[in-house]
mmCIF file of C-alpha atoms in Angstrom:
data_model
loop_
_atom_site.group_PDB
_atom_site.id
_atom_site.type_symbol
_atom_site.label_atom_id
_atom_site.label_comp_id
_atom_site.label_asym_id
_atom_site.label_seq_id
_atom_site.Cartn_x
_atom_site.Cartn_y
_atom_site.Cartn_z
ATOM 1 C CA MET P 1 20.631 0.007 7.387
ATOM 2 C CA ASN P 2 21.470 -1.799 10.579
ATOM 3 C CA PRO P 3 21.382 -5.281 12.085
ATOM 4 C CA THR P 4 18.304 -5.542 14.272
ATOM 5 C CA LEU P 5 18.852 -7.825 17.218
ATOM 6 C CA ASP P 6 17.982 -7.977 20.874
ATOM 7 C CA SER P 7 20.893 -6.648 22.894
ATOM 8 C CA SER P 8 21.202 -10.055 24.597
ATOM 9 C CA GLU P 9 21.790 -11.816 21.252
ATOM 10 C CA PRO P 10 25.116 -12.114 19.422
ATOM 11 C CA THR P 11 25.513 -9.371 16.847
ATOM 12 C CA THR P 12 24.228 -10.409 13.428
ATOM 13 C CA VAL P 13 27.039 -8.687 11.576
ATOM 14 C CA ASP P 14 29.914 -6.925 13.252
ATOM 15 C CA ARG P 15 29.818 -3.950 10.915
ATOM 16 C CA ASP P 16 31.532 -0.595 11.178
ATOM 17 C CA TRP P 17 28.430 1.420 10.348
ATOM 18 C CA SER P 18 30.200 4.770 10.716
ATOM 19 C CA ALA P 19 32.684 3.693 8.037
ATOM 20 C CA TYR P 20 29.816 2.462 5.869
ATOM 21 C CA TYR P 21 27.927 5.768 6.082
ATOM 22 C CA GLN P 22 31.115 7.635 5.225
ATOM 23 C CA ALA P 23 31.787 5.351 2.235
ATOM 24 C CA VAL P 24 28.323 5.765 0.700
ATOM 25 C CA ALA P 25 27.908 9.480 1.410
ATOM 26 C CA GLY P 26 26.677 11.337 -1.644
ATOM 27 C CA ARG P 27 25.735 8.251 -3.642
ATOM 28 C CA PRO P 28 22.570 8.437 -5.773
ATOM 29 C CA PRO P 29 19.283 6.676 -4.939
ATOM 30 C CA ARG P 30 19.018 2.967 -5.602
ATOM 31 C CA GLY P 31 17.858 1.797 -8.997
ATOM 32 C CA THR P 32 14.978 -0.219 -7.596
ATOM 33 C CA LEU P 33 13.529 2.902 -5.973
ATOM 34 C CA LEU P 34 13.812 4.827 -9.242
ATOM 35 C CA LYS P 35 12.058 2.014 -11.119
ATOM 36 C CA ALA P 36 9.234 1.962 -8.563
ATOM 37 C CA LEU P 37 8.815 5.730 -8.824
ATOM 38 C CA ASP P 38 8.674 5.442 -12.608
ATOM 39 C CA PHE P 39 5.780 2.987 -12.242
ATOM 40 C CA PHE P 40 3.965 5.422 -9.945
ATOM 41 C CA ASP P 41 4.517 8.217 -12.455
ATOM 42 C CA LEU P 42 2.582 6.214 -15.049
ATOM 43 C CA GLU P 43 -0.462 6.232 -12.794
ATOM 44 C CA LYS P 44 -2.965 8.997 -12.150
ATOM 45 C CA SER P 45 -1.591 11.475 -9.642
ATOM 46 C CA PRO P 46 -3.352 11.414 -6.261
ATOM 47 C CA LYS P 47 -4.953 14.518 -4.799
ATOM 48 C CA SER P 48 -2.757 14.286 -1.713
ATOM 49 C CA PRO P 49 0.956 13.421 -1.416
ATOM 50 C CA ARG P 50 1.778 9.740 -1.629
ATOM 51 C CA PHE P 51 3.172 8.126 1.517
ATOM 52 C CA ALA P 52 6.347 6.033 1.609
ATOM 53 C CA ILE P 53 8.293 4.225 4.283
ATOM 54 C CA ASP P 54 12.047 4.000 3.803
ATOM 55 C CA LEU P 55 12.839 0.944 5.891
ATOM 56 C CA GLY P 56 16.488 0.782 6.857
ATOM 57 C CA CYS P 57 16.990 4.290 5.488
ATOM 58 C CA GLY P 58 20.662 4.662 6.397
ATOM 59 C CA ASP P 59 21.878 8.205 5.785
ATOM 60 C CA GLY P 60 18.933 8.909 3.472
ATOM 61 C CA ARG P 61 20.062 8.463 -0.127
ATOM 62 C CA ASP P 62 16.586 7.133 -1.035
ATOM 63 C CA THR P 63 14.660 9.283 1.444
ATOM 64 C CA VAL P 64 15.973 12.473 -0.162
ATOM 65 C CA GLU P 65 14.820 11.347 -3.613
ATOM 66 C CA LEU P 66 11.323 10.617 -2.325
ATOM 67 C CA LEU P 67 11.082 14.008 -0.625
ATOM 68 C CA GLU P 68 12.306 15.811 -3.731
ATOM 69 C CA ARG P 69 9.479 14.156 -5.674
ATOM 70 C CA GLY P 70 6.863 15.411 -3.244
ATOM 71 C CA TRP P 71 6.309 12.260 -1.213
ATOM 72 C CA GLN P 72 5.554 12.169 2.495
ATOM 73 C CA VAL P 73 8.184 9.901 4.049
ATOM 74 C CA LEU P 74 8.598 7.958 7.261
ATOM 75 C CA ALA P 75 12.296 7.011 7.437
ATOM 76 C CA ILE P 76 13.094 4.156 9.822
ATOM 77 C CA ASP P 77 16.436 2.737 10.899
ATOM 78 C CA GLY P 78 17.654 0.713 13.845
ATOM 79 C CA ASN P 79 20.757 2.854 14.177
ATOM 80 C CA GLU P 80 20.531 6.269 15.839
ATOM 81 C CA GLU P 81 23.616 7.410 13.933
ATOM 82 C CA ALA P 82 21.841 6.812 10.630
ATOM 83 C CA ILE P 83 18.933 9.057 11.583
ATOM 84 C CA ALA P 84 21.324 11.712 12.874
ATOM 85 C CA LYS P 85 23.197 11.694 9.559
ATOM 86 C CA LEU P 86 19.909 11.939 7.699
ATOM 87 C CA TYR P 87 19.088 15.172 9.526
ATOM 88 C CA GLU P 88 22.594 16.501 8.859
ATOM 89 C CA ARG P 89 22.144 16.319 5.086
ATOM 90 C CA LYS P 90 22.184 19.661 3.285
ATOM 91 C CA ASP P 91 19.920 18.428 0.488
ATOM 92 C CA ILE P 92 16.969 17.364 2.621
ATOM 93 C CA ASP P 93 13.570 19.021 2.942
ATOM 94 C CA LEU P 94 12.239 18.244 6.411
ATOM 95 C CA THR P 95 8.716 19.469 5.702
ATOM 96 C CA CYS P 96 7.291 16.042 4.784
ATOM 97 C CA LEU P 97 9.706 13.870 6.796
ATOM 98 C CA GLU P 98 9.153 11.809 9.913
ATOM 99 C CA THR P 99 11.757 9.489 11.401
ATOM 100 C CA GLN P 100 11.901 6.594 13.839
ATOM 101 C CA VAL P 101 14.719 4.635 15.402
ATOM 102 C CA MET P 102 13.245 1.152 15.375
ATOM 103 C CA ARG P 103 14.632 -2.362 15.036
ATOM 104 C CA PHE P 104 12.992 -4.890 12.752
ATOM 105 C CA GLU P 105 11.684 -7.165 15.496
ATOM 106 C CA CYS P 106 9.944 -4.206 17.186
ATOM 107 C CA LEU P 107 8.565 -2.674 14.017
ATOM 108 C CA THR P 108 5.022 -1.369 13.741
ATOM 109 C CA LEU P 109 3.774 0.074 10.456
ATOM 110 C CA PRO P 110 0.751 2.222 9.580
ATOM 111 C CA ASN P 111 -1.890 1.023 7.151
ATOM 112 C CA SER P 112 -2.550 1.866 3.499
ATOM 113 C CA ILE P 113 1.054 2.678 2.614
ATOM 114 C CA ASP P 114 1.754 3.524 -1.028
ATOM 115 C CA LEU P 115 5.387 2.386 -1.026
ATOM 116 C CA ILE P 116 7.753 0.484 1.234
ATOM 117 C CA ASN P 117 11.334 0.919 0.092
ATOM 118 C CA SER P 118 14.037 -1.169 1.732
ATOM 119 C CA SER P 119 17.387 -0.961 -0.031
ATOM 120 C CA PHE P 120 19.852 -3.661 1.083
ATOM 121 C CA ALA P 121 18.353 -3.660 4.590
ATOM 122 C CA LEU P 122 15.953 -6.613 4.948
ATOM 123 C CA PRO P 123 18.714 -9.285 4.890
ATOM 124 C CA PHE P 124 19.930 -7.870 8.204
ATOM 125 C CA CYS P 125 16.765 -9.131 9.867
ATOM 126 C CA ARG P 126 17.233 -12.366 11.815
ATOM 127 C CA PRO P 127 15.835 -15.419 9.994
ATOM 128 C CA ASP P 128 13.436 -16.190 12.842
ATOM 129 C CA ASN P 129 12.067 -12.632 12.758
ATOM 130 C CA PHE P 130 11.846 -12.285 8.995
ATOM 131 C CA PRO P 131 8.495 -14.049 8.345
ATOM 132 C CA ASN P 132 6.744 -11.717 10.778
ATOM 133 C CA LEU P 133 8.489 -8.682 9.283
ATOM 134 C CA TRP P 134 7.475 -9.686 5.753
ATOM 135 C CA HIS P 135 3.883 -10.231 6.884
ATOM 136 C CA LYS P 136 3.847 -6.703 8.338
ATOM 137 C CA ILE P 137 5.129 -5.274 5.056
ATOM 138 C CA ILE P 138 2.414 -7.005 3.047
ATOM 139 C CA ALA P 139 -0.350 -6.115 5.506
ATOM 140 C CA SER P 140 0.653 -2.451 5.619
ATOM 141 C CA LEU P 141 0.639 -1.850 1.866
ATOM 142 C CA ARG P 142 -2.585 -0.787 0.203
ATOM 143 C CA SER P 143 -3.808 -2.714 -2.809
ATOM 144 C CA GLY P 144 -1.642 -1.423 -5.660
ATOM 145 C CA GLY P 145 1.002 -0.224 -3.225
ATOM 146 C CA ARG P 146 4.557 -1.244 -3.966
ATOM 147 C CA PHE P 147 7.542 -2.855 -2.324
ATOM 148 C CA CYS P 148 10.983 -2.181 -3.746
ATOM 149 C CA GLY P 149 14.334 -3.305 -2.487
ATOM 150 C CA GLN P 150 16.671 -6.262 -2.199
ATOM 151 C CA LEU P 151 16.835 -9.718 -0.689
ATOM 152 C CA PHE P 152 20.022 -11.782 -0.511
ATOM 153 C CA GLY P 153 20.354 -15.225 -2.070
ATOM 154 C CA ASP P 154 21.599 -18.443 -0.547
ATOM 155 C CA ARG P 155 24.864 -18.365 -2.544
ATOM 156 C CA ASP P 156 25.915 -15.018 -1.076
ATOM 157 C CA THR P 157 29.128 -15.174 0.980
ATOM 158 C CA TRP P 158 27.342 -13.834 4.022
ATOM 159 C CA ALA P 159 24.860 -16.752 3.987
ATOM 160 C CA THR P 160 27.540 -18.862 5.665
ATOM 161 C CA THR P 161 29.612 -16.103 7.274
ATOM 162 C CA TYR P 162 26.663 -14.550 9.106
ATOM 163 C CA PRO P 163 24.010 -17.216 9.823
ATOM 164 C CA ASN P 164 21.902 -14.683 11.750
ATOM 165 C CA MET P 165 21.223 -12.811 8.514
ATOM 166 C CA THR P 166 18.362 -13.807 6.203
ATOM 167 C CA HIS P 167 19.235 -15.419 2.879
ATOM 168 C CA TYR P 168 16.813 -17.256 0.593
ATOM 169 C CA PRO P 169 17.031 -19.353 -2.562
ATOM 170 C CA LYS P 170 15.198 -18.031 -5.602
ATOM 171 C CA GLU P 171 12.233 -20.384 -5.120
ATOM 172 C CA LYS P 172 11.619 -18.997 -1.622
ATOM 173 C CA VAL P 173 11.858 -15.402 -2.839
ATOM 174 C CA GLU P 174 9.273 -16.178 -5.520
ATOM 175 C CA GLU P 175 7.055 -17.675 -2.805
ATOM 176 C CA LEU P 176 7.380 -14.506 -0.732
ATOM 177 C CA LEU P 177 6.156 -12.501 -3.717
ATOM 178 C CA GLN P 178 2.939 -14.444 -4.269
ATOM 179 C CA SER P 179 0.886 -11.565 -2.848
ATOM 180 C CA PHE P 180 2.388 -9.220 -5.450
ATOM 181 C CA LYS P 181 2.414 -8.540 -9.144
ATOM 182 C CA VAL P 182 6.136 -8.562 -9.855
ATOM 183 C CA GLU P 183 7.034 -5.580 -12.043
ATOM 184 C CA TYR P 184 10.808 -5.908 -11.948
ATOM 185 C CA PHE P 185 12.956 -8.836 -10.799
ATOM 186 C CA GLU P 186 16.679 -9.263 -11.346
ATOM 187 C CA GLU P 187 18.921 -11.923 -9.869
ATOM 188 C CA GLU P 188 22.534 -10.750 -9.610
ATOM 189 C CA GLU P 189 25.609 -12.841 -8.835
ATOM 190 C CA HIS P 190 29.220 -11.757 -8.992
ATOM 191 C CA HIS P 191 32.465 -11.444 -7.101
ATOM 192 C CA GLY P 192 32.968 -7.956 -5.762
ATOM 193 C CA GLU P 193 33.431 -5.951 -2.631
ATOM 194 C CA THR P 194 31.355 -4.106 -0.071
ATOM 195 C CA ALA P 195 31.162 -0.332 0.229
ATOM 196 C CA ILE P 196 34.016 -0.432 2.735
ATOM 197 C CA GLY P 197 36.224 -2.622 0.547
ATOM 198 C CA GLU P 198 35.605 -6.152 1.833
ATOM 199 C CA GLN P 199 35.822 -8.912 -0.772
ATOM 200 C CA LYS P 200 32.725 -11.089 -1.080
ATOM 201 C CA TYR P 201 30.511 -12.985 -3.491
ATOM 202 C CA TRP P 202 27.197 -11.202 -4.026
ATOM 203 C CA HIS P 203 23.923 -13.023 -4.635
ATOM 204 C CA ILE P 204 21.145 -10.455 -4.730
ATOM 205 C CA PHE P 205 17.515 -10.254 -5.801
ATOM 206 C CA HIS P 206 16.434 -6.770 -6.920
ATOM 207 C CA ILE P 207 12.667 -6.393 -6.659
ATOM 208 C CA VAL P 208 9.871 -3.985 -7.540
ATOM 209 C CA ALA P 209 6.411 -5.436 -6.929
ATOM 210 C CA SER P 210 2.843 -4.159 -6.642
ATOM 211 C CA LYS P 211 0.507 -5.664 -4.041
ATOM 212 C CA LYS P 212 -2.450 -7.483 -5.606
#
């Protein structure tokens, strides 16, 4: 997970990503990924391994789960350190893994993807780049393919603190999901803290959706 800006632009979020990776090391996969995988498990198994993209993979907490379940995975992050930490993991099977260091505004995706997972990463895309990124996600998924992940709401602290991040009200999120059958949707709001101990108000949309 990494802010994805041109080097000439002000940094979206001045984050200490090394501290973040250290803080989340060893944490389990995200609940939205597990829900999406449960939906796939209800379907007829394909003859060949399913293909997932872990977009904003960080140190690989979701990537590892996908690999353990026999998926082929392309893990993408804008931060070279994230990919390096992914390869350093002791619990990773590299057989079905590919990686790319790629920022959101430069992203290219293959076609007919079964799953695009993006856990707490998409909000770090600049607002002016986000519509194009979302279009790429939709276009790359096969019919029946799934998106799972999070978007941030307009009442989140960072909506005003970091205007170069993407935050949407619920109505806009629902509009973004018009190309999908929504299988799981939870809006979460609460005071809390970040992984590295910063106090903030969270406004999050947790999503699992199947492309129509």
